[in-house]
């Protein structure tokens, strides 16, 4: 049962057709380029025609509209070829369980091959869509991640991939829609920068004519400059580059950052609330508008629906520490969360508060970058926060220091060469409002919302220390 | 007359205030950090308070709500400082010509400095906003481009800059809005790539762990892979990198590309029409929703309103050649347009058709990249097109070759090493629909729509061979 790639109705349109003398249906099928067909017998053949995430069963049967030769032609079209078809949609008595369109089939009257796929595919879509558990229990083929990524053009054709990336496009749309409604302005920030923004570690170097330049590890400085330039509330979506040699399930060397920065009036919690509400609007929008996609992905990768509270749960770091200690973890007051402790905390929070999304506020000052505003009431804490989905960090943010003098002090405390961050500090010398923000990792949000387990599933063409292609 | 940066109403909120003993109004003003004030006399002082592109005159006068000390304090606030004020809005009898809010002024009852600007600004906003002609004729100061760009945080505060970048954010919004309505899917494409996509010229090299990688000169390959992966119609907005040592008014080494790619059914003009209509929707949307911004920019940079036709004028390359030859230009049939000829053609088209926007179709095959589909009716022509605004190219596009065999032939004809583009050619081996697309330069569209003369005016933080900061 060959599958063909797309169903399109043809109109009256001249085409070259195969030389099929004495065939009354010879105008009804053909290819533009020659193919070598093998013999096949039978009076009818079935095809599955797919268009994006939907498919329908189609039938070519010897009769008024199709000849024996035409049936043979259709039966020999390689899987994943692209065809134009014209036909009649007919109701079927028995549901077609293997197709998304279960109540109808298409009786083909004309069929033309638009693009013929090579006969041997590097992976089978049926295998690529099989749940792993089914593969293991029933000994049926599944496709490993490297084969998928090496042949991404085919892997992206599965209904699961189509759903993942349509939903991801929805995340960007909802992010912008929410922020534009809140009065934010979209900005574009440069990715090639003259100095490594956070001290030079984990930065990619670019040859820039006769000099060196760097790839931005975050748009933060530029977002902050826009705040100092009166834009008040800004956002941007763009690539972020991290030269970290981390080969984990959640690290990429290039990912898409959804970034927010805003001036506030009295308290940085104004910022925290805006960011958390933006994420909540994204979650709600996805559950309202992308239910088909969520269901499609869960067929291959089953998971619990994503849960969140309104307003968002906000815990202080010291509360989290208490919860972890109660669960037997030994941690110092100024120690950062390890990945296992992050996940454990996520489980504890889920048990106690029944939410997959929460804010962890007031991180120890010692574990945050130099530009983080210290907490005025507790010198060991800071006005900074992370946000978590299913126990994994998806956003890091803070109130930034907007006072040049305090910024200088904090940079010196961190042993940073003031000469290298002069331009950054100078940005705040001519009137700078108190402000804060954060950066969200698009691939992580997609992965964790859908309950997937590897960020490479939610990056179309992932980049990690070992993968630069396709 | 000092200007302060932003007007915000204060609520009841404890603040540190200056030590101003015996002053009945001492709770009504202050700074968080110490400033050294100079003596000034007078019973009242005027300030101009600005918030983004709007400003209002404000008054502090000795009376029930303000003391002499408070007036002195207000008079001494450095320009561009950020203040919180509380007061009463009063109608004025005579219009205030120097402010955007001309019918009212604010009688200040409380004023607090939130962020004090340094006393000496690197540029004056009044100078930065002055039309060049006024500067020349009246001998008044204007600000040159390098000073602006070196101090971009301040330059971006002018009403002109605010308007330019709000309009630019509108272009992105309208682009996406139009395409989402047309059924396009937003994609994210990688910027770090393993091989230079178009033969290796003008590409930036990145150190990628122990190897070299490159910065993408266009998302084209990835857009095409998405088309081959069933997405049918895709768009993306992202940075594009060109290592060209061109120091012109319209070249940047990093710019923002608005990219489109789509499968079509019968003729690549389906693609041309979708792209042209998208641009028309952007122009209409800008004229409907951003009239304030257009007017603001035209005060400093006067220009004719942007004109376009519906449907968009489409000329074939040979028609353009005939027009140029009639105007005395000597050009071969397969010669590309030089920049002066492009501009001349723009003027000729404007005279003849009264449009600032048109499509030039059917470029000579010889001047286009190897992946461009040849015209089946004329082997010297190709199914490719550029689009122009006010006589300058803003988009380049084509039907791409989707047949691996023809693609191989064309690559060999261009002397391209097949080994280097193997992955690209292989993308089309497993079913590839006919498709085409194009890339639009965001900064150029902004510049040409507003009739500006340098692309650095429409890039927040421009990158060229000589500029990498801020």
PDB file of N, CA and C in Angstrom, chain A residues 220-254:
ATOM      1  N   UNK A 220      20.238  40.732  26.590  1.00  0.00           N
ATOM      2  CA  UNK A 220      19.930  41.514  27.789  1.00  0.00           C
ATOM      3  C   UNK A 220      20.412  42.963  27.754  1.00  0.00           C
ATOM      4  N   UNK A 221      21.688  43.153  27.416  1.00  0.00           N
ATOM      5  CA  UNK A 221      22.209  44.521  27.394  1.00  0.00           C
ATOM      6  C   UNK A 221      21.380  45.409  26.471  1.00  0.00           C
ATOM      7  N   UNK A 222      20.990  44.865  25.324  1.00  0.00           N
ATOM      8  CA  UNK A 222      20.253  45.671  24.344  1.00  0.00           C
ATOM      9  C   UNK A 222      18.822  45.938  24.780  1.00  0.00           C
ATOM     10  N   UNK A 223      18.226  44.955  25.430  1.00  0.00           N
ATOM     11  CA  UNK A 223      16.900  45.189  26.016  1.00  0.00           C
ATOM     12  C   UNK A 223      17.001  46.305  27.046  1.00  0.00           C
ATOM     13  N   UNK A 224      18.032  46.249  27.875  1.00  0.00           N
ATOM     14  CA  UNK A 224      18.194  47.258  28.917  1.00  0.00           C
ATOM     15  C   UNK A 224      18.431  48.637  28.312  1.00  0.00           C
ATOM     16  N   UNK A 225      19.209  48.695  27.231  1.00  0.00           N
ATOM     17  CA  UNK A 225      19.443  49.971  26.573  1.00  0.00           C
ATOM     18  C   UNK A 225      18.133  50.534  26.020  1.00  0.00           C
ATOM     19  N   UNK A 226      17.269  49.663  25.527  1.00  0.00           N
ATOM     20  CA  UNK A 226      15.971  50.130  25.032  1.00  0.00           C
ATOM     21  C   UNK A 226      15.113  50.681  26.166  1.00  0.00           C
ATOM     22  N   UNK A 227      15.219  50.059  27.324  1.00  0.00           N
ATOM     23  CA  UNK A 227      14.484  50.588  28.480  1.00  0.00           C
ATOM     24  C   UNK A 227      15.039  51.969  28.838  1.00  0.00           C
ATOM     25  N   UNK A 228      16.354  52.111  28.817  1.00  0.00           N
ATOM     26  CA  UNK A 228      16.977  53.419  29.089  1.00  0.00           C
ATOM     27  C   UNK A 228      16.647  54.424  27.982  1.00  0.00           C
ATOM     28  N   UNK A 229      16.241  53.932  26.822  1.00  0.00           N
ATOM     29  CA  UNK A 229      15.922  54.805  25.691  1.00  0.00           C
ATOM     30  C   UNK A 229      14.416  55.047  25.589  1.00  0.00           C
ATOM     31  N   UNK A 230      13.714  54.908  26.702  1.00  0.00           N
ATOM     32  CA  UNK A 230      12.290  55.304  26.792  1.00  0.00           C
ATOM     33  C   UNK A 230      11.292  54.308  26.236  1.00  0.00           C
ATOM     34  N   UNK A 231      11.705  53.107  25.842  1.00  0.00           N
ATOM     35  CA  UNK A 231      10.702  52.213  25.262  1.00  0.00           C
ATOM     36  C   UNK A 231       9.820  51.547  26.329  1.00  0.00           C
ATOM     37  N   UNK A 232      10.218  51.659  27.579  1.00  0.00           N
ATOM     38  CA  UNK A 232       9.431  51.226  28.750  1.00  0.00           C
ATOM     39  C   UNK A 232       9.181  49.725  28.866  1.00  0.00           C
ATOM     40  N   UNK A 233       8.630  49.106  27.804  1.00  0.00           N
ATOM     41  CA  UNK A 233       8.337  47.672  27.857  1.00  0.00           C
ATOM     42  C   UNK A 233       8.704  47.098  26.505  1.00  0.00           C
ATOM     43  N   UNK A 234       9.649  46.195  26.460  1.00  0.00           N
ATOM     44  CA  UNK A 234      10.079  45.650  25.175  1.00  0.00           C
ATOM     45  C   UNK A 234      10.145  44.125  25.226  1.00  0.00           C
ATOM     46  N   UNK A 235      10.030  43.530  24.042  1.00  0.00           N
ATOM     47  CA  UNK A 235      10.248  42.090  23.938  1.00  0.00           C
ATOM     48  C   UNK A 235      10.975  41.800  22.642  1.00  0.00           C
ATOM     49  N   UNK A 236      11.600  40.642  22.569  1.00  0.00           N
ATOM     50  CA  UNK A 236      12.176  40.203  21.308  1.00  0.00           C
ATOM     51  C   UNK A 236      12.212  38.684  21.280  1.00  0.00           C
ATOM     52  N   UNK A 237      12.190  38.160  20.076  1.00  0.00           N
ATOM     53  CA  UNK A 237      12.340  36.723  19.860  1.00  0.00           C
ATOM     54  C   UNK A 237      13.520  36.549  18.926  1.00  0.00           C
ATOM     55  N   UNK A 238      14.509  35.784  19.342  1.00  0.00           N
ATOM     56  CA  UNK A 238      15.660  35.629  18.465  1.00  0.00           C
ATOM     57  C   UNK A 238      16.617  34.582  18.981  1.00  0.00           C
ATOM     58  N   UNK A 239      17.617  34.245  18.146  1.00  0.00           N
ATOM     59  CA  UNK A 239      18.564  33.211  18.538  1.00  0.00           C
ATOM     60  C   UNK A 239      19.497  33.686  19.662  1.00  0.00           C
ATOM     61  N   UNK A 240      19.855  32.756  20.501  1.00  0.00           N
ATOM     62  CA  UNK A 240      20.765  32.993  21.619  1.00  0.00           C
ATOM     63  C   UNK A 240      21.835  31.913  21.511  1.00  0.00           C
ATOM     64  N   UNK A 241      23.087  32.301  21.726  1.00  0.00           N
ATOM     65  CA  UNK A 241      24.198  31.388  21.474  1.00  0.00           C
ATOM     66  C   UNK A 241      24.974  31.100  22.759  1.00  0.00           C
ATOM     67  N   UNK A 242      25.194  29.826  23.072  1.00  0.00           N
ATOM     68  CA  UNK A 242      25.950  29.453  24.266  1.00  0.00           C
ATOM     69  C   UNK A 242      26.986  28.391  23.895  1.00  0.00           C
ATOM     70  N   UNK A 243      28.246  28.754  24.031  1.00  0.00           N
ATOM     71  CA  UNK A 243      29.318  27.817  23.682  1.00  0.00           C
ATOM     72  C   UNK A 243      29.616  26.867  24.842  1.00  0.00           C
ATOM     73  N   UNK A 244      28.569  26.251  25.375  1.00  0.00           N
ATOM     74  CA  UNK A 244      28.739  25.316  26.483  1.00  0.00           C
ATOM     75  C   UNK A 244      28.895  23.911  25.934  1.00  0.00           C
ATOM     76  N   UNK A 245      29.907  23.205  26.416  1.00  0.00           N
ATOM     77  CA  UNK A 245      30.113  21.841  25.950  1.00  0.00           C
ATOM     78  C   UNK A 245      29.255  20.877  26.787  1.00  0.00           C
ATOM     79  N   UNK A 246      27.952  21.133  26.806  1.00  0.00           N
ATOM     80  CA  UNK A 246      27.012  20.325  27.602  1.00  0.00           C
ATOM     81  C   UNK A 246      26.189  19.452  26.689  1.00  0.00           C
ATOM     82  N   UNK A 247      26.335  18.147  26.844  1.00  0.00           N
ATOM     83  CA  UNK A 247      25.556  17.230  26.014  1.00  0.00           C
ATOM     84  C   UNK A 247      24.438  16.624  26.848  1.00  0.00           C
ATOM     85  N   UNK A 248      23.489  17.458  27.241  1.00  0.00           N
ATOM     86  CA  UNK A 248      22.383  16.987  28.076  1.00  0.00           C
ATOM     87  C   UNK A 248      21.088  17.011  27.273  1.00  0.00           C
ATOM     88  N   UNK A 249      20.009  16.552  27.913  1.00  0.00           N
ATOM     89  CA  UNK A 249      18.714  16.524  27.223  1.00  0.00           C
ATOM     90  C   UNK A 249      18.144  17.922  27.054  1.00  0.00           C
ATOM     91  N   UNK A 250      18.698  18.928  27.775  1.00  0.00           N
ATOM     92  CA  UNK A 250      18.052  20.234  27.726  1.00  0.00           C
ATOM     93  C   UNK A 250      18.963  21.384  27.305  1.00  0.00           C
ATOM     94  N   UNK A 251      20.185  21.088  26.884  1.00  0.00           N
ATOM     95  CA  UNK A 251      21.085  22.147  26.440  1.00  0.00           C
ATOM     96  C   UNK A 251      21.265  22.147  24.930  1.00  0.00           C
ATOM     97  N   UNK A 252      21.202  23.317  24.337  1.00  0.00           N
ATOM     98  CA  UNK A 252      21.529  23.514  22.928  1.00  0.00           C
ATOM     99  C   UNK A 252      22.568  24.628  22.865  1.00  0.00           C
ATOM    100  N   UNK A 253      23.393  24.621  21.837  1.00  0.00           N
ATOM    101  CA  UNK A 253      24.358  25.716  21.693  1.00  0.00           C
ATOM    102  C   UNK A 253      23.718  26.939  21.030  1.00  0.00           C
ATOM    103  N   UNK A 254      22.605  26.704  20.341  1.00  0.00           N
ATOM    104  CA  UNK A 254      21.830  27.813  19.775  1.00  0.00           C
ATOM    105  C   UNK A 254      20.371  27.521  20.063  1.00  0.00           C
TER     106      UNK A 254
END
